[in-house]
Short mmCIF file of C-alpha atoms in Angstrom, two decimals:
data_model
loop_
_atom_site.label_atom_id
_atom_site.label_comp_id
_atom_site.label_asym_id
_atom_site.label_seq_id
_atom_site.Cartn_x
_atom_site.Cartn_y
_atom_site.Cartn_z
CA MET G 1 -21.66 117.91 134.68
CA THR G 2 -23.29 116.58 131.64
CA THR G 3 -26.08 113.28 130.80
CA ALA G 4 -24.88 110.53 128.74
CA THR G 5 -27.02 108.26 126.57
CA ARG G 6 -28.60 105.64 128.98
CA ARG G 7 -27.64 103.17 126.17
CA SER G 8 -24.06 101.25 126.25
CA PRO G 9 -22.08 101.72 123.60
CA ALA G 10 -22.12 99.50 120.44
CA VAL G 11 -18.53 97.65 119.71
CA PRO G 12 -17.25 99.12 116.36
CA ALA G 13 -16.85 97.25 114.05
CA ALA G 14 -13.03 97.60 113.64
CA ALA G 15 -12.95 96.36 117.35
CA ARG G 16 -15.29 93.49 117.29
CA SER G 17 -12.64 90.72 116.20
CA ASP G 18 -10.83 91.47 119.52
CA TRP G 19 -13.30 91.56 122.04
CA GLU G 20 -14.55 88.55 120.62
CA ASP G 21 -11.05 86.87 121.77
CA LEU G 22 -10.93 88.18 124.40
CA LEU G 23 -14.14 87.30 126.11
CA SER G 24 -13.41 83.44 124.40
CA PRO G 25 -14.04 81.03 127.42
CA THR G 26 -11.08 80.32 130.05
CA PRO G 27 -10.21 76.45 128.98
CA ASP G 28 -11.35 74.40 131.31
CA PRO G 29 -11.21 76.38 134.62
CA GLU G 30 -10.71 74.94 137.95
CA PRO G 31 -13.11 75.39 140.75
CA TYR G 32 -11.48 77.24 142.83
CA ASP G 33 -10.25 76.14 146.30
CA SER G 34 -8.11 77.93 149.12
CA ALA G 35 -5.22 75.65 149.42
CA MET G 36 -4.04 77.18 145.15
CA GLY G 37 -2.98 80.54 146.83
CA ALA G 38 -0.66 78.80 149.24
CA ALA G 39 2.21 79.65 146.89
CA LEU G 40 1.52 83.41 147.38
CA PRO G 41 2.32 86.39 150.01
CA ALA G 42 -0.72 86.10 153.21
CA ALA G 43 -2.20 89.72 151.50
CA ALA G 44 -2.71 88.04 148.45
CA ARG G 45 -4.48 85.33 150.10
CA ARG G 46 -6.76 86.99 151.71
CA TRP G 47 -7.90 88.94 148.51
CA LEU G 48 -7.78 85.37 146.87
CA ASP G 49 -10.30 84.17 149.86
CA HIS G 50 -12.21 87.09 149.89
CA ALA G 51 -12.80 87.81 146.29
CA VAL G 52 -13.79 84.23 145.32
CA ALA G 53 -15.78 81.85 146.19
CA PRO G 54 -14.78 77.98 147.48
CA GLY G 55 -16.15 76.08 143.69
CA THR G 56 -16.35 78.81 141.43
CA PRO G 57 -14.56 77.95 138.19
CA LEU G 58 -11.86 79.80 137.62
CA ARG G 59 -12.61 82.40 134.26
CA ARG G 60 -10.32 85.31 133.77
CA ARG G 61 -12.32 86.81 130.92
CA VAL G 62 -14.41 89.34 132.04
CA GLU G 63 -17.12 91.64 130.08
CA MET G 64 -19.04 94.48 131.87
CA ARG G 65 -20.97 97.30 131.91
CA GLN G 66 -20.34 100.32 133.42
CA HIS G 67 -21.15 104.33 133.58
CA GLY G 68 -19.64 107.01 135.02
CA GLN G 69 -17.99 110.21 134.93
CA LEU G 70 -14.86 111.74 132.81
CA ARG G 71 -12.53 114.94 134.13
CA LEU G 72 -11.89 116.79 130.38
CA GLY G 73 -10.89 120.15 130.35
CA GLY G 74 -11.38 120.56 133.43
CA ARG G 75 -15.21 119.54 133.43
CA TRP G 76 -16.57 116.53 134.77
CA TRP G 77 -18.83 114.50 131.33
CA ALA G 78 -21.34 111.82 132.33
CA PHE G 79 -20.33 108.69 130.06
CA ARG G 80 -21.53 104.73 129.75
CA SER G 81 -19.29 102.10 128.35
CA ARG G 82 -18.88 98.21 127.75
CA GLN G 83 -15.43 96.41 128.62
CA ALA G 84 -13.74 93.49 126.95
CA LEU G 85 -11.49 92.44 129.78
CA ASP G 86 -8.44 90.13 129.86
CA PRO G 87 -5.74 91.70 132.00
CA LEU G 88 -2.54 89.03 130.70
CA ARG G 89 -3.77 90.36 126.93
CA GLY G 90 -5.39 93.44 127.40
CA TYR G 91 -9.18 95.19 126.73
CA VAL G 92 -11.14 97.29 124.20
CA TRP G 93 -13.61 99.70 126.18
CA PRO G 94 -15.80 101.39 123.81
CA VAL G 95 -17.41 104.40 125.46
CA SER G 96 -20.33 107.11 124.74
CA THR G 97 -20.87 110.55 126.54
CA SER G 98 -22.32 114.05 125.51
CA LEU G 99 -19.75 117.54 125.11
CA PHE G 100 -21.76 120.43 125.26
CA GLY G 101 -24.71 118.39 123.44
CA VAL G 102 -23.59 116.98 121.19
CA PRO G 103 -22.53 113.07 121.20
CA MET G 104 -19.06 111.66 120.97
CA VAL G 105 -18.92 107.99 120.73
CA GLY G 106 -14.92 106.45 121.14
CA VAL G 107 -13.26 102.92 121.69
CA ASP G 108 -9.68 102.44 123.40
CA ARG G 109 -8.15 98.93 122.54
CA LEU G 110 -5.08 97.07 123.74
CA HIS G 111 -4.26 93.96 121.99
CA GLY G 112 -1.65 91.93 122.66
CA GLU G 113 0.96 94.89 121.81
CA SER G 114 -0.84 97.08 119.81
CA ALA G 115 -2.97 99.49 121.17
CA GLU G 116 -5.65 102.44 119.87
CA MET G 117 -7.59 105.12 120.35
CA THR G 118 -10.37 105.96 118.55
CA HIS G 119 -13.30 108.88 119.38
CA ARG G 120 -15.93 110.36 116.77
CA LEU G 121 -18.35 113.40 117.74
CA LEU G 122 -21.49 111.94 115.98
CA GLY G 123 -19.71 109.21 115.11
CA LEU G 124 -18.58 110.40 112.44
CA VAL G 125 -16.44 113.58 113.31
CA PRO G 126 -12.71 112.27 114.56
CA VAL G 127 -11.19 114.41 117.46
CA VAL G 128 -8.89 111.69 119.19
CA ARG G 129 -6.83 109.35 117.36
CA ALA G 130 -3.61 107.47 118.76
CA SER G 131 -1.83 104.60 117.99
CA GLY G 132 1.30 103.59 118.72
CA ALA G 133 4.31 102.42 121.05
CA ASP G 134 3.66 105.10 123.69
CA LEU G 135 0.00 104.53 123.72
CA ALA G 136 0.25 101.25 124.04
CA ARG G 137 2.83 100.59 126.85
CA SER G 138 0.55 102.53 128.94
CA ALA G 139 -2.37 100.96 128.03
CA ALA G 140 -0.46 97.81 128.40
CA ALA G 141 -0.60 99.65 131.97
CA ARG G 142 -3.40 99.85 132.41
CA ALA G 143 -5.24 96.45 131.98
CA ALA G 144 -2.41 94.68 134.60
CA SER G 145 -3.59 97.23 136.99
CA GLU G 146 -7.36 95.82 136.51
CA ILE G 147 -6.26 92.82 137.27
CA CYS G 148 -8.68 93.39 140.16
CA TRP G 149 -11.51 92.35 138.01
CA SER G 150 -10.52 89.37 137.11
CA PRO G 151 -9.16 87.08 140.55
CA ALA G 152 -8.57 84.22 138.69
CA THR G 153 -5.22 85.78 137.32
CA ALA G 154 -4.05 86.08 140.27
CA LEU G 155 -3.19 82.62 140.03
CA ASP G 156 -1.70 82.57 136.44
CA PRO G 157 1.87 80.98 137.03
CA SER G 158 3.28 84.29 135.08
CA VAL G 159 2.69 86.77 137.53
CA ARG G 160 4.46 86.86 140.00
CA TRP G 161 4.48 88.15 144.00
CA ARG G 162 6.23 90.22 146.12
CA GLU G 163 5.43 90.73 150.08
CA VAL G 164 5.36 93.89 151.06
CA SER G 165 3.22 93.33 154.48
CA ASP G 166 0.10 92.50 155.91
CA THR G 167 -1.72 94.71 154.55
CA GLU G 168 0.14 95.01 151.26
CA VAL G 169 1.78 93.50 148.42
CA VAL G 170 2.90 93.74 144.55
CA ALA G 171 1.64 91.97 141.90
CA LEU G 172 4.17 91.06 139.19
CA VAL G 173 2.05 91.00 135.80
CA PRO G 174 3.52 90.62 132.65
CA VAL G 175 1.11 92.98 130.02
CA GLY G 176 2.30 93.88 126.21
CA GLY G 177 6.37 92.94 126.35
CA GLU G 178 6.89 94.61 130.34
CA VAL G 179 6.13 93.53 133.72
CA HIS G 180 3.81 95.62 135.61
CA GLU G 181 4.40 96.29 139.38
CA CYS G 182 0.90 97.08 141.00
CA THR G 183 0.68 97.59 144.55
CA LEU G 184 -2.59 96.49 146.05
CA LEU G 185 -3.53 97.23 149.17
CA VAL G 186 -5.91 94.65 151.29
CA ALA G 187 -8.15 94.98 154.27
CA GLY G 188 -8.14 92.74 156.81
CA ASP G 189 -11.43 90.49 155.40
CA GLY G 190 -9.61 90.46 152.27
CA ALA G 191 -11.54 93.82 150.50
CA LEU G 192 -9.26 95.59 147.83
CA PRO G 193 -9.59 99.53 149.41
CA GLY G 194 -6.83 100.43 146.19
CA GLY G 195 -3.76 100.43 144.61
CA THR G 196 -1.55 101.97 142.53
CA THR G 197 0.79 101.13 139.58
CA ARG G 198 3.63 103.26 137.89
CA ARG G 199 1.67 104.16 134.38
CA TRP G 200 3.59 105.74 131.07
CA ALA G 201 0.91 108.46 130.01
CA GLN G 202 0.49 112.21 128.69
CA VAL G 203 -0.99 113.90 131.66
CA ASP G 204 -2.51 117.81 131.64
CA GLY G 205 -1.10 117.59 127.87
CA GLY G 206 2.87 117.35 128.87
CA PRO G 207 5.41 114.67 127.46
CA TRP G 208 4.89 110.73 128.22
CA ARG G 209 6.80 110.24 131.05
CA TRP G 210 6.01 107.58 134.25
CA HIS G 211 3.17 108.97 136.65
CA THR G 212 2.02 107.65 139.96
CA PHE G 213 -1.32 105.94 138.74
CA GLY G 214 -3.31 104.72 141.55
CA ALA G 215 -7.34 103.66 141.99
CA ARG G 216 -9.68 103.72 145.11
CA THR G 217 -12.80 101.18 145.45
CA LEU G 218 -15.18 103.07 147.14
CA ALA G 219 -17.93 99.98 147.00
CA GLU G 220 -17.16 95.98 145.63
CA GLY G 221 -20.14 93.75 144.51
CA THR G 222 -20.60 90.34 143.57
CA PHE G 223 -21.01 88.54 139.95
CA GLY G 224 -20.93 84.36 139.91
CA GLY G 225 -19.04 83.85 142.47
CA PHE G 226 -16.56 86.77 142.28
CA THR G 227 -16.50 89.81 144.74
CA VAL G 228 -15.10 92.74 142.86
CA PRO G 229 -15.31 97.11 142.65
CA THR G 230 -18.02 97.72 141.60
CA ARG G 231 -16.93 102.17 142.76
CA VAL G 232 -13.78 103.32 141.78
CA VAL G 233 -12.10 106.75 141.49
CA ALA G 234 -8.84 107.01 139.84
CA GLY G 235 -6.27 108.99 138.65
CA TYR G 236 -2.60 110.23 138.11
CA GLY G 237 -0.04 111.74 141.08
CA ASP G 238 -0.17 111.04 144.70
CA ASP G 239 -3.56 112.59 145.15
CA TYR G 240 -5.20 110.25 142.13
CA ALA G 241 -8.06 109.49 144.35
CA GLY G 242 -8.72 113.83 144.85
CA GLU G 243 -7.02 116.24 142.18
CA GLY G 244 -5.60 113.62 140.28
CA ALA G 245 -8.53 111.77 139.82
CA PHE G 246 -9.71 111.81 136.17
CA ILE G 247 -12.29 108.96 136.31
CA GLN G 248 -15.38 107.93 138.31
CA LEU G 249 -16.51 104.17 137.59
CA MET G 250 -19.53 102.56 138.82
CA VAL G 251 -19.70 99.34 137.47
CA ASP G 252 -23.40 97.91 136.48
CA ALA G 253 -23.02 93.97 135.19
CA VAL G 254 -19.94 91.69 135.43
CA THR G 255 -19.86 88.29 133.51
CA HIS G 256 -16.59 86.53 133.85
CA ARG G 257 -16.56 83.87 130.80
#
């Protein structure tokens, strides 16, 4: 494992407009009341009551500071990142790491139906540059799955719900022109042990196709009335938290706007 710079990466100039738009304040956020989820399946209601303290303004946009490890080429590389997130509209994720001692900075972003990945060694030499419909479809599934960091989004009228059991519920989240089915596992106390969705992706250099994309929550924390995951491992396939894992993420700070 390598070490990443201790400083959070800057938002690239080309992504600043999207960053600011995604973090524009939620208009007229209502204070949370448990009765707001009365029409939702029991597991979804239990999650919301756990995740949102009574009276908390239902702010949907999220700014996070993070660190962790990414698996690339069979090795784990330390990184630091920031994120602007509105699950229904997209995200901007600036990230910094170091490959064999050479600093690399980049940004993954989705805004509406447009997505882009750009990563540069020394901030100058492009090593990853991608865009297009396949990437946008993949990024939209990521945004939908990150509803766990924006519990207020669960009450948006465009998000539909399907009950599976008392401990499992499906959120149907519209992002990027498609509806993404996100299965949430809900513990007895309302915490989220994990979840899965189908994600359009290239895995290990293979072709674009649908894969199981899942995450396991290892810890959670409370920020401004919202209780959200703070330590997560995620990846592809049936063993997404083991052999299929490609990211170990720790969330250092969360602000809902």
